[in-house]
Short mmCIF file of C-alpha atoms and ligand atoms in Angstrom, two decimals:
data_model
loop_
_atom_site.label_atom_id
_atom_site.label_comp_id
_atom_site.label_asym_id
_atom_site.label_seq_id
_atom_site.Cartn_x
_atom_site.Cartn_y
_atom_site.Cartn_z
CA VAL H 1 47.44 -6.95 7.28
CA THR H 2 48.78 -8.36 3.71
CA GLN H 3 52.17 -6.57 1.92
CA PRO H 4 50.81 -3.78 -0.79
CA GLY H 5 51.18 -5.81 -3.89
CA SER H 6 50.92 -9.00 -2.87
CA SER H 7 46.30 -8.77 -2.69
CA THR H 8 46.65 -9.54 -6.73
CA GLN H 9 47.96 -13.01 -6.32
CA ALA H 10 45.89 -13.74 -3.59
CA VAL H 11 43.02 -12.81 -5.06
CA ALA H 12 43.94 -15.07 -7.42
CA GLN H 13 45.16 -17.22 -5.57
CA LEU H 14 41.15 -17.22 -3.80
CA ALA H 15 39.39 -17.59 -7.48
CA ALA H 16 41.46 -20.45 -8.08
CA LEU H 17 39.89 -22.29 -4.62
CA LEU H 18 36.76 -20.94 -5.11
CA GLY H 19 35.15 -20.35 -8.70
CA ALA H 20 35.61 -17.24 -10.40
CA ASP H 21 32.56 -16.98 -9.32
CA CYS H 22 32.39 -16.28 -5.81
CA VAL H 23 35.57 -13.78 -6.54
CA ARG H 24 34.73 -10.12 -7.90
CA THR H 25 36.75 -7.68 -8.34
CA ASP H 26 35.10 -5.26 -10.81
CA ALA H 27 35.11 -1.51 -9.17
CA GLY H 28 31.57 -1.17 -10.16
CA GLU H 29 30.20 -3.78 -8.57
CA LEU H 30 32.55 -3.74 -4.95
CA ALA H 31 31.51 0.40 -5.28
CA PRO H 32 28.26 0.19 -2.78
CA LEU H 33 29.62 -1.78 -0.60
CA LEU H 34 32.68 -0.03 -0.03
CA VAL H 35 31.00 2.54 1.69
CA ASP H 36 28.93 2.44 5.14
CA HIS H 37 25.14 2.95 4.89
CA ARG H 38 25.34 6.44 6.58
CA GLY H 39 28.73 8.17 4.51
CA LEU H 40 30.98 8.24 7.08
CA TYR H 41 33.32 5.48 5.93
CA HIS H 42 34.69 4.98 2.49
CA GLY H 43 37.47 2.55 2.00
CA ASN H 44 38.80 0.09 -0.70
CA ALA H 45 38.62 -3.83 -0.81
CA ALA H 46 41.27 -6.57 -2.61
CA ALA H 47 38.37 -8.09 -3.73
CA LEU H 48 33.98 -9.08 -2.62
CA ILE H 49 34.18 -12.79 -2.02
CA LEU H 50 30.86 -13.65 -2.22
CA PRO H 51 30.69 -17.94 -1.00
CA ARG H 52 27.76 -19.86 -2.02
CA SER H 53 28.19 -22.79 1.08
CA VAL H 54 29.48 -23.21 4.64
CA GLU H 55 32.96 -25.03 2.85
CA GLN H 56 33.81 -21.96 0.95
CA VAL H 57 33.66 -19.34 3.87
CA ALA H 58 35.59 -22.14 5.76
CA THR H 59 37.58 -22.11 2.30
CA THR H 60 38.24 -18.49 2.75
CA LEU H 61 38.76 -17.96 5.87
CA ALA H 62 41.63 -20.68 6.13
CA PHE H 63 43.74 -18.98 3.16
CA CYS H 64 43.45 -15.98 4.30
CA ASN H 65 44.68 -16.83 7.57
CA ALA H 66 46.89 -18.59 6.45
CA HIS H 67 48.14 -15.63 3.69
CA HIS H 68 46.97 -12.40 6.93
CA ILE H 69 44.81 -11.07 4.76
CA GLY H 70 42.39 -9.05 6.71
CA VAL H 71 38.33 -10.04 6.60
CA VAL H 72 35.76 -7.32 7.00
CA PRO H 73 32.22 -9.50 6.69
CA GLN H 74 29.25 -7.54 5.42
CA GLY H 75 25.80 -8.69 5.35
CA GLY H 76 22.85 -5.86 3.93
CA ASN H 77 25.64 -2.66 5.30
CA THR H 78 23.18 -0.96 7.44
CA GLY H 79 24.74 -0.92 10.14
CA TYR H 80 25.15 2.52 12.17
CA CYS H 81 29.05 2.35 13.40
CA GLY H 82 31.21 1.30 10.29
CA GLY H 83 31.28 -1.69 10.97
CA ALA H 84 31.47 -3.64 7.62
CA THR H 85 33.55 -0.96 5.75
CA PRO H 86 37.09 -2.20 5.40
CA ASP H 87 39.93 0.10 5.75
CA GLN H 88 41.55 2.25 3.23
CA SER H 89 44.88 -0.21 2.24
CA GLY H 90 43.11 -2.17 -0.55
CA ASN H 91 44.46 -5.12 1.20
CA GLN H 92 41.47 -6.34 2.28
CA VAL H 93 38.59 -8.70 0.78
CA ILE H 94 34.54 -8.18 1.42
CA VAL H 95 33.17 -11.10 2.46
CA SER H 96 29.57 -10.90 1.89
CA LEU H 97 26.61 -13.67 2.75
CA ALA H 98 23.95 -12.56 0.40
CA ARG H 99 24.38 -16.32 -1.62
CA LEU H 100 23.91 -17.97 1.81
CA ASN H 101 20.59 -17.27 2.40
CA ARG H 102 18.67 -20.05 2.67
CA LEU H 103 15.52 -21.03 4.98
CA ARG H 104 16.55 -24.89 6.47
CA ASN H 105 14.32 -25.65 8.83
CA ILE H 106 11.28 -24.48 10.99
CA ASP H 107 9.72 -25.66 14.27
CA PRO H 108 6.39 -24.97 14.88
CA LEU H 109 6.50 -27.20 17.53
CA ASN H 110 9.93 -26.17 18.82
CA TYR H 111 9.00 -22.76 18.93
CA SER H 112 12.22 -22.37 16.47
CA LEU H 113 13.81 -21.77 12.23
CA THR H 114 17.77 -22.03 11.97
CA CYS H 115 17.58 -20.22 8.70
CA GLU H 116 21.60 -18.45 6.80
CA ALA H 117 22.70 -16.08 8.42
CA GLY H 118 22.18 -13.81 4.80
CA CYS H 119 18.81 -13.93 4.51
CA LEU H 120 17.33 -10.66 5.15
CA LEU H 121 15.05 -10.15 8.22
CA ALA H 122 11.48 -9.40 6.61
CA GLU H 123 12.20 -12.89 4.75
CA VAL H 124 12.80 -14.71 8.72
CA GLN H 125 9.46 -12.62 9.56
CA ARG H 126 7.67 -13.51 6.68
CA ALA H 127 8.54 -17.52 7.20
CA ALA H 128 7.42 -17.40 11.02
CA ALA H 129 4.17 -15.90 10.09
CA ASP H 130 3.65 -18.22 7.21
CA ALA H 131 3.72 -21.68 10.32
CA GLU H 132 1.54 -19.05 12.29
CA ARG H 133 4.09 -18.45 14.20
CA LEU H 134 6.26 -14.63 15.12
CA PHE H 135 9.27 -13.79 14.90
CA PRO H 136 10.36 -10.34 17.24
CA LEU H 137 13.25 -8.08 16.22
CA SER H 138 11.48 -5.40 14.02
CA LEU H 139 14.27 -2.89 12.67
CA GLY H 140 13.83 -0.03 9.83
CA SER H 141 16.01 -1.53 8.26
CA GLU H 142 14.16 -5.39 8.09
CA GLY H 143 14.01 -4.82 4.29
CA SER H 144 17.74 -4.78 3.56
CA CYS H 145 19.70 -6.16 6.34
CA GLN H 146 20.41 -9.82 7.06
CA ILE H 147 20.57 -11.80 10.49
CA GLY H 148 24.43 -12.15 9.93
CA GLY H 149 24.16 -8.23 10.84
CA ASN H 150 21.51 -8.67 13.65
CA LEU H 151 23.32 -11.77 14.80
CA SER H 152 26.78 -9.60 15.39
CA THR H 153 25.08 -6.29 16.10
CA ASN H 154 22.93 -7.70 18.38
CA ALA H 155 20.56 -5.72 16.95
CA GLY H 156 17.05 -3.93 19.12
CA GLY H 157 14.70 -1.86 17.87
CA THR H 158 10.90 -2.24 18.54
CA SER H 159 10.38 -5.10 19.60
CA VAL H 160 13.34 -5.26 22.47
CA LEU H 161 10.79 -4.58 26.45
CA ARG H 162 8.37 -7.65 24.84
CA TYR H 163 11.12 -10.26 23.69
CA GLY H 164 14.48 -8.60 24.11
CA MET H 165 17.61 -8.17 21.87
CA MET H 166 19.26 -10.82 19.06
CA ARG H 167 20.78 -12.12 21.96
CA GLU H 168 17.69 -12.72 24.06
CA LEU H 169 16.69 -14.54 20.48
CA THR H 170 19.40 -16.82 19.70
CA LEU H 171 19.53 -20.43 20.55
CA GLY H 172 22.06 -21.67 18.45
CA LEU H 173 25.13 -20.67 15.40
CA GLU H 174 27.03 -22.13 13.42
CA VAL H 175 30.31 -20.36 13.01
CA VAL H 176 33.42 -20.38 10.74
CA LEU H 177 35.59 -19.31 12.76
CA ALA H 178 39.27 -17.35 11.19
CA ASP H 179 41.60 -20.72 11.16
CA GLY H 180 38.79 -21.92 8.81
CA ARG H 181 37.18 -24.43 11.92
CA VAL H 182 33.29 -24.94 11.83
CA LEU H 183 31.32 -24.82 15.09
CA ASP H 184 28.25 -26.40 14.59
CA SER H 185 26.38 -25.31 17.83
CA LEU H 186 22.98 -25.16 15.95
CA THR H 187 21.07 -26.95 18.42
CA GLY H 188 17.54 -25.36 19.45
CA LEU H 189 17.32 -26.33 22.80
CA ARG H 190 16.02 -24.27 25.70
CA LYS H 191 18.52 -25.76 28.67
CA ASP H 192 21.91 -26.38 27.32
CA ASN H 193 24.67 -26.05 30.73
CA THR H 194 27.54 -27.65 29.39
CA GLY H 195 30.52 -25.14 30.00
CA TYR H 196 31.47 -21.86 28.89
CA ASP H 197 28.37 -20.76 26.20
CA VAL H 198 30.83 -20.26 23.41
CA LYS H 199 28.34 -19.08 20.98
CA SER H 200 26.88 -16.19 22.89
CA LEU H 201 30.52 -14.62 22.19
CA PHE H 202 30.23 -14.25 18.76
CA LEU H 203 26.48 -12.01 19.20
CA GLY H 204 27.25 -8.49 19.58
CA ALA H 205 30.90 -9.57 18.24
CA GLU H 206 30.84 -7.14 14.54
CA GLY H 207 32.49 -10.07 13.04
CA THR H 208 35.91 -9.61 14.77
CA LEU H 209 36.42 -13.69 16.05
CA GLY H 210 34.86 -15.99 13.03
CA ILE H 211 31.87 -15.74 10.34
CA ILE H 212 28.05 -16.77 11.53
CA THR H 213 27.33 -18.88 8.78
CA ALA H 214 23.53 -19.95 9.99
CA ALA H 215 21.15 -19.49 13.19
CA THR H 216 18.35 -21.49 15.21
CA LEU H 217 16.30 -17.90 16.41
CA LYS H 218 13.22 -18.11 18.63
CA LEU H 219 9.30 -17.66 17.58
CA PHE H 220 6.81 -16.80 19.60
CA PRO H 221 3.21 -17.63 19.43
CA ALA H 222 1.75 -15.20 16.70
CA ALA H 223 0.12 -11.66 17.65
CA ARG H 224 -4.22 -12.01 17.00
CA SER H 225 -5.19 -9.15 18.46
CA ILE H 226 -3.31 -6.34 18.33
CA ALA H 227 -3.91 -2.00 19.61
CA THR H 228 -2.36 0.94 18.67
CA ALA H 229 -2.32 4.15 19.72
CA PHE H 230 0.06 7.56 19.08
CA VAL H 231 -0.77 9.90 22.30
CA ALA H 232 0.46 13.08 23.29
CA VAL H 233 2.43 13.33 26.46
CA ALA H 234 2.92 15.65 28.61
CA ASP H 235 6.31 14.95 28.71
CA VAL H 236 9.92 12.39 29.16
CA GLN H 237 8.56 11.91 33.11
CA ALA H 238 4.64 10.95 31.67
CA ALA H 239 5.64 9.27 28.93
CA VAL H 240 7.69 6.93 30.89
CA GLU H 241 4.64 6.33 33.71
CA LEU H 242 2.15 5.91 31.17
CA LEU H 243 4.70 2.91 30.06
CA SER H 244 4.32 1.46 33.56
CA ARG H 245 0.56 2.18 33.61
CA LEU H 246 -0.56 0.07 30.81
CA ARG H 247 2.49 -3.29 31.55
CA ASN H 248 0.24 -3.33 34.40
CA HIS H 249 -2.97 -2.96 32.92
CA SER H 250 -2.36 -4.96 30.35
CA GLY H 251 -0.83 -7.98 31.95
CA ASP H 252 2.10 -7.16 30.27
CA ARG H 253 0.97 -6.91 26.46
CA VAL H 254 3.42 -4.03 25.68
CA SER H 255 5.25 -5.03 22.76
CA SER H 256 6.41 -1.46 21.53
CA PHE H 257 6.74 2.00 23.12
CA GLU H 258 8.17 4.47 21.10
CA LEU H 259 9.14 8.11 22.11
CA ILE H 260 9.08 10.68 19.47
CA PRO H 261 9.88 14.03 19.87
CA ARG H 262 6.98 16.87 17.48
CA LEU H 263 10.40 17.96 15.46
CA ALA H 264 10.69 14.28 14.37
CA VAL H 265 6.76 14.59 13.19
CA GLU H 266 7.56 18.01 12.14
CA LEU H 267 10.98 16.76 9.74
CA THR H 268 8.99 13.72 8.70
CA VAL H 269 6.25 15.55 7.74
CA GLN H 270 7.69 17.62 5.61
CA HIS H 271 10.34 15.03 3.92
CA ILE H 272 8.99 12.40 3.78
CA ARG H 273 5.49 11.55 1.33
CA PRO H 274 3.04 10.45 2.49
CA THR H 275 3.11 11.16 6.40
CA VAL H 276 0.35 11.98 8.11
CA ASP H 277 0.09 14.14 11.36
CA PRO H 278 -2.22 12.03 13.72
CA LEU H 279 -3.22 14.13 15.79
CA PRO H 280 -4.33 18.13 15.13
CA GLY H 281 -2.92 19.82 17.22
CA ARG H 282 0.72 20.37 18.56
CA HIS H 283 2.21 18.58 21.08
CA ASP H 284 6.18 18.48 22.48
CA TRP H 285 6.42 14.66 22.71
CA TYR H 286 4.49 11.74 21.64
CA VAL H 287 4.67 8.01 21.82
CA LEU H 288 3.70 5.33 19.57
CA CYS H 289 2.55 1.56 21.55
CA GLU H 290 1.46 -1.39 20.48
CA LEU H 291 -0.48 -3.98 22.48
CA THR H 292 -0.43 -7.51 21.32
CA SER H 293 -1.71 -10.98 22.18
CA PRO H 294 -1.90 -14.52 20.82
CA ARG H 295 -4.85 -14.43 21.94
CA ALA H 296 -8.31 -13.70 18.76
CA ASP H 297 -10.29 -12.76 21.27
CA GLU H 298 -8.29 -10.39 23.58
CA PRO H 299 -10.58 -6.49 24.05
CA LEU H 300 -6.86 -4.33 23.96
CA ASP H 301 -8.78 -1.36 22.28
CA THR H 302 -10.44 -0.90 25.36
CA VAL H 303 -7.39 -2.16 27.75
CA LEU H 304 -5.78 1.21 25.83
CA GLU H 305 -8.74 3.06 26.06
CA ASP H 306 -9.05 3.15 29.76
CA VAL H 307 -5.50 3.78 31.24
CA LEU H 308 -5.14 6.07 27.47
CA ALA H 309 -8.60 7.73 29.98
CA ASP H 310 -7.08 7.10 33.23
CA ALA H 311 -4.34 8.93 31.81
CA TYR H 312 -6.28 12.17 30.55
CA THR H 313 -7.65 12.57 33.87
CA ALA H 314 -3.76 12.51 35.70
CA GLY H 315 -2.13 15.14 33.94
CA LEU H 316 0.06 12.59 32.28
CA VAL H 317 -1.91 12.00 28.48
CA GLN H 318 -2.84 15.41 26.38
CA ASP H 319 -4.81 13.55 23.19
CA ALA H 320 -3.90 10.46 21.55
CA ALA H 321 -5.43 8.55 18.46
CA ILE H 322 -6.39 4.82 18.46
CA ALA H 323 -5.64 3.20 15.84
CA GLN H 324 -8.82 2.48 13.63
CA SER H 325 -7.43 -0.01 11.23
CA GLY H 326 -4.19 -2.17 10.39
CA ARG H 327 -4.22 0.40 7.54
CA GLU H 328 -4.14 3.58 10.11
CA ALA H 329 -1.76 1.18 12.67
CA GLU H 330 0.55 1.40 9.51
CA SER H 331 0.68 4.92 9.01
CA PHE H 332 1.52 6.00 11.89
CA TRP H 333 4.25 3.24 11.98
CA PHE H 334 5.31 4.96 9.18
CA LEU H 335 6.12 7.83 10.39
CA ARG H 336 8.25 6.03 12.75
CA GLU H 337 9.93 4.17 10.96
CA ASN H 338 10.85 7.05 8.43
CA ILE H 339 12.25 9.33 11.15
CA PRO H 340 15.84 8.80 10.59
CA ARG H 341 15.31 8.56 6.88
CA ALA H 342 13.93 12.46 7.14
CA GLN H 343 16.55 13.02 9.27
CA ARG H 344 18.98 12.68 7.34
CA LEU H 345 16.78 14.74 3.92
CA ASP H 346 17.03 17.74 6.75
CA GLY H 347 20.50 18.46 6.51
CA GLU H 348 23.71 16.72 8.37
CA SER H 349 23.14 14.75 12.20
CA LEU H 350 24.93 14.03 15.32
CA LYS H 351 24.20 10.78 16.13
CA HIS H 352 24.20 9.39 20.02
CA ASP H 353 22.57 6.29 20.43
CA ILE H 354 21.87 5.93 24.28
CA SER H 355 20.85 3.82 26.92
CA VAL H 356 20.24 5.14 30.66
CA PRO H 357 17.88 2.87 33.54
CA VAL H 358 14.40 3.89 31.90
CA ALA H 359 13.17 5.59 35.11
CA ALA H 360 16.22 8.12 35.09
CA LEU H 361 15.54 8.78 31.70
CA PRO H 362 13.45 12.00 32.41
CA GLN H 363 16.12 13.91 33.95
CA PHE H 364 18.71 13.16 31.62
CA VAL H 365 16.54 13.80 29.10
CA THR H 366 16.29 17.58 30.94
CA GLN H 367 19.88 17.71 31.88
CA ALA H 368 21.67 17.01 28.17
CA ALA H 369 18.65 18.69 26.74
CA ALA H 370 19.24 21.97 28.82
CA TRP H 371 23.16 21.41 28.34
CA LEU H 372 22.49 21.31 24.44
CA ALA H 373 20.22 24.70 24.89
CA SER H 374 22.78 27.25 26.23
CA HIS H 375 25.67 24.89 24.63
CA VAL H 376 25.04 24.39 20.43
CA PRO H 377 23.03 26.73 18.96
CA GLU H 378 23.93 25.04 15.81
CA GLY H 379 21.67 21.76 16.19
CA ARG H 380 18.44 21.05 16.41
CA LEU H 381 17.79 18.87 19.58
CA ILE H 382 15.74 15.59 17.60
CA ALA H 383 15.58 12.31 21.06
CA TYR H 384 13.76 9.22 20.19
CA GLY H 385 13.47 5.97 20.03
CA HIS H 386 13.16 2.76 22.09
CA VAL H 387 12.02 4.69 25.74
CA GLY H 388 10.26 1.17 27.21
CA ASP H 389 14.35 -0.33 27.37
CA GLY H 390 15.96 3.18 28.73
CA ASN H 391 17.19 3.60 24.91
CA LEU H 392 17.09 7.15 22.80
CA HIS H 393 18.36 7.59 19.75
CA PHE H 394 19.72 11.27 21.33
CA ASN H 395 20.64 13.52 18.37
CA LEU H 396 21.06 16.38 17.10
CA ASN H 397 19.95 17.99 13.36
CA GLN H 398 22.00 21.08 12.02
CA ASP H 399 19.55 24.57 12.10
CA PRO H 400 19.19 25.12 8.66
CA LEU H 401 20.36 28.46 8.64
CA ILE H 402 23.56 27.73 9.96
CA ALA H 403 26.41 25.68 7.53
CA ALA H 404 26.97 22.63 7.55
CA GLU H 405 31.17 22.46 8.72
CA LYS H 406 30.57 24.86 12.02
CA PHE H 407 27.79 21.88 13.15
CA LEU H 408 30.69 18.93 12.17
CA GLY H 409 32.62 20.95 14.02
CA ARG H 410 31.02 20.98 16.80
CA ALA H 411 31.09 16.71 17.20
CA ASP H 412 33.68 16.03 19.19
CA GLU H 413 32.65 18.21 21.89
CA VAL H 414 29.36 17.68 21.86
CA ARG H 415 29.30 13.67 22.16
CA ARG H 416 32.73 13.95 25.51
CA ALA H 417 29.54 16.17 26.84
CA ILE H 418 26.78 13.91 26.29
CA HIS H 419 28.55 10.73 26.75
CA ALA H 420 29.93 11.73 29.56
CA LEU H 421 26.72 12.66 31.07
CA VAL H 422 25.35 9.37 30.35
CA HIS H 423 28.36 7.91 32.39
CA GLU H 424 26.85 10.10 35.02
CA PHE H 425 23.54 8.16 34.79
CA GLY H 426 25.49 4.54 34.87
CA GLY H 427 24.58 3.83 31.11
CA SER H 428 25.91 3.10 27.81
CA PHE H 429 27.12 5.00 24.92
CA SER H 430 26.03 2.06 22.44
CA ALA H 431 23.09 0.86 23.39
CA GLU H 432 22.29 -0.97 20.02
CA HIS H 433 24.04 0.01 17.49
CA GLY H 434 27.45 -1.48 18.36
CA ILE H 435 31.14 -0.08 18.33
CA GLY H 436 32.40 -0.97 14.45
CA GLN H 437 35.17 1.74 14.43
CA LEU H 438 33.16 4.75 15.81
CA LYS H 439 33.01 4.06 18.65
CA VAL H 440 36.72 2.31 19.25
CA GLY H 441 37.58 5.40 21.37
CA GLU H 442 34.68 5.97 23.02
CA LEU H 443 34.93 2.36 24.05
CA GLU H 444 38.62 2.84 25.20
CA ARG H 445 37.26 5.32 27.57
CA TYR H 446 34.75 4.02 28.88
CA ALA H 447 35.02 -0.45 29.26
CA SER H 448 36.87 -0.96 32.83
CA PRO H 449 40.41 -2.06 31.77
CA VAL H 450 39.14 -5.31 33.12
CA GLU H 451 36.63 -5.94 30.76
CA LEU H 452 39.29 -4.49 27.85
CA ASP H 453 41.66 -7.07 29.56
CA LEU H 454 39.12 -9.58 28.99
CA MET H 455 38.02 -8.32 25.09
CA ARG H 456 41.38 -8.91 24.31
CA ALA H 457 42.47 -12.39 25.22
CA ILE H 458 38.89 -13.73 23.98
CA LYS H 459 40.03 -11.72 20.30
CA LEU H 460 43.05 -13.07 20.69
CA ALA H 461 42.41 -17.06 21.38
CA PHE H 462 39.68 -16.70 18.75
CA ASP H 463 41.54 -14.61 16.21
CA PRO H 464 45.53 -15.07 16.93
CA ASN H 465 46.46 -13.74 13.70
CA GLY H 466 44.05 -10.65 14.12
CA ILE H 467 42.46 -11.20 10.40
CA MET H 468 39.10 -11.17 11.49
CA ASN H 469 37.77 -7.27 10.88
CA PRO H 470 40.82 -5.39 12.06
CA GLY H 471 40.09 -2.39 13.54
CA LYS H 472 36.79 -2.72 14.13
CA VAL H 473 35.25 -2.90 18.04
CA LEU H 474 39.29 -3.10 19.24
CA LYS H 475 41.90 -0.55 19.04
CA GLY H 476 44.54 -1.17 17.15
CA SER H 477 43.31 -4.63 17.02
P1 FAD Q 1 25.86 -4.43 8.40
O1 FAD Q 1 25.60 -3.73 8.06
O2 FAD Q 1 26.23 -5.44 6.84
O3 FAD Q 1 27.36 -5.87 9.24
C1 FAD Q 1 27.07 -5.26 10.51
C2 FAD Q 1 28.43 -5.64 11.47
O4 FAD Q 1 28.25 -7.18 11.23
C3 FAD Q 1 29.69 -5.29 10.47
O5 FAD Q 1 30.75 -5.84 11.73
C4 FAD Q 1 29.70 -6.64 10.16
O6 FAD Q 1 31.51 -7.23 9.82
C5 FAD Q 1 29.30 -7.75 11.00
N1 FAD Q 1 28.90 -9.21 10.39
C6 FAD Q 1 27.43 -8.17 9.21
N2 FAD Q 1 27.19 -9.87 8.58
C7 FAD Q 1 28.13 -10.91 9.01
C8 FAD Q 1 28.27 -12.02 9.91
N3 FAD Q 1 27.18 -13.02 9.09
N4 FAD Q 1 29.27 -12.89 10.71
C9 FAD Q 1 30.03 -12.07 11.38
N5 FAD Q 1 29.19 -10.69 11.03
C10 FAD Q 1 29.31 -10.54 10.71
N6 FAD Q 1 19.35 -1.50 14.99
C11 FAD Q 1 19.34 -1.91 15.49
O7 FAD Q 1 19.29 -1.64 16.76
N7 FAD Q 1 17.86 -1.20 16.49
C12 FAD Q 1 17.12 -0.36 15.12
O8 FAD Q 1 15.65 0.12 15.01
C13 FAD Q 1 17.34 -0.11 13.88
N8 FAD Q 1 17.28 0.68 13.54
C14 FAD Q 1 17.95 1.12 11.49
C15 FAD Q 1 17.02 1.72 11.41
C16 FAD Q 1 17.34 2.42 9.97
C17 FAD Q 1 16.60 2.70 8.83
C18 FAD Q 1 18.91 1.40 9.58
C19 FAD Q 1 19.54 1.89 8.29
C20 FAD Q 1 19.52 0.90 10.51
C21 FAD Q 1 19.07 0.49 11.56
N9 FAD Q 1 19.57 -0.37 12.58
C22 FAD Q 1 19.34 -0.65 13.91
C23 FAD Q 1 20.60 -0.77 12.24
C24 FAD Q 1 20.91 -1.46 11.65
O9 FAD Q 1 20.13 -2.11 10.29
C25 FAD Q 1 21.30 -2.86 12.22
O10 FAD Q 1 22.51 -3.22 13.07
C26 FAD Q 1 21.72 -4.13 11.72
O11 FAD Q 1 21.26 -5.63 12.71
C27 FAD Q 1 22.56 -4.29 11.02
O12 FAD Q 1 22.31 -5.63 9.76
P2 FAD Q 1 23.20 -5.81 8.51
O13 FAD Q 1 22.99 -6.77 7.70
O14 FAD Q 1 22.76 -4.56 7.47
O15 FAD Q 1 24.73 -5.86 8.72
C1 2HG Q 2 16.04 3.13 15.26
O1 2HG Q 2 15.47 3.53 16.24
C2 2HG Q 2 17.13 3.46 14.75
O2 2HG Q 2 14.82 4.30 13.69
C3 2HG Q 2 18.63 4.36 13.73
O3 2HG Q 2 18.28 2.72 15.60
C4 2HG Q 2 18.29 5.04 15.08
O4 2HG Q 2 19.35 7.30 12.90
C5 2HG Q 2 19.30 6.84 14.69
O5 2HG Q 2 19.91 7.69 15.00
ZN1 ZN Q 3 16.72 2.06 17.48
#
């Protein structure tokens, strides 16, 4: 938003306000923050701001607002849609939350925890576990993504089925607004009907409305009984039916239910050591399912075995391995969590983070797979993920015999076709990864005019100068 040339002066002023230690311009230090995790976007920045306190975040935003400088909040930079990457002008500043990483309070009786935005998700899970509680959000990137990034993308992952997405796991927020004012809504209240739920607008806003500096999160009783199985299923319909049976017979103890196609197993075994294929034969589809209970004496293995045996008799299940130890369960999860990395090591990918109603998933997969088989010989379908939420990563990997450019050249057409089919099924083209800069056009295409109007009005009310993460989520913002 600033004029070229004025940014050097602005950076010097920011350094004077915050201290030189908080304002970095070294090209080597900035380089990894200027490219997104998937390598889709490359930007530039006038500086990296590394605040140590909420007051320093407020000072930064008040200054940038007064000088119309674009601000790009950045957490762990693991996002999938280029939301944390600045534009190429070199006039924007990145505000990293990495040093705002204190656990402020844990309240076991209230089943809540308050932490700063820069805490890593894995650290928060550990802090909860140390207090014999569970913070259930679980993602493959949990060792490097931050709570602020999870809140801002409304992250999902592998336990949404039981515990919900980040929005449902949040009780309160502390946010610095675009003009530097601080919204302190860090309440641990479970019930609070006092007017509009303003804080909820920052969840999933991808840094376009303000910077989240802290959150109060919901905790649950720790899991004391766990049963995990890697199951070969007849098809996607069988997976959906198995989920329903498991939920019913276990008293809703299913915490994860992930669909995995054969190609995902093969690529992970091929590219990532030490991945082990849990079953001896080859099957088209698998699910990785986990049952958990806070009771130490709940016979979840027996429940799982019984349901799987019945499902085998009914022709839904073809084979299954029930983990005999925590180590074996970890090896099943190692396979699942490494699918994105295996995809990357195997070549180029086209990714579609879609959801449809769970019951419609089998029909959607059948139709979409048939279209791909007849129209896109350059790619191999690798559809996996959170089937219990109706959310699949409906991805394609480059056929090794086809040149990358030829495969990538099909991206727009394939996206168009898949998202059109998702729309027909009443689904979403952005189930859990967000919009960022990658899907701004898709939001324009699929959101209703009323929704877009309201979103623009909210943006204008919260950020009248348009400094917060310009160009992300809303077109022309
Ligand atoms: P970043 O990438 O740094 O930022 C993401 C967005 O949030 C940007 O728009 C940024 O500007 C904004 N932002 C960051 N911090 C703040 C803040 N404090 N205040 C305001 N705005 C902020 N996602 C899922 O939903 N489910 C999954 O299962 C999942 N699995 C993944 C597995 C792997 C291996 C990887 C690499 C990613 C995965 N993701 C998944 C995507 C990603 O990890 C999540 O979206 C995560 O929540 C992003 O957190 P981050 O700290 O890296 O955020
Ligand atoms: C997952 O569920 C992530 O593993 C990443 O959301 C999905 O790479 C992907 O498409
Ligand atoms: Zn996912």
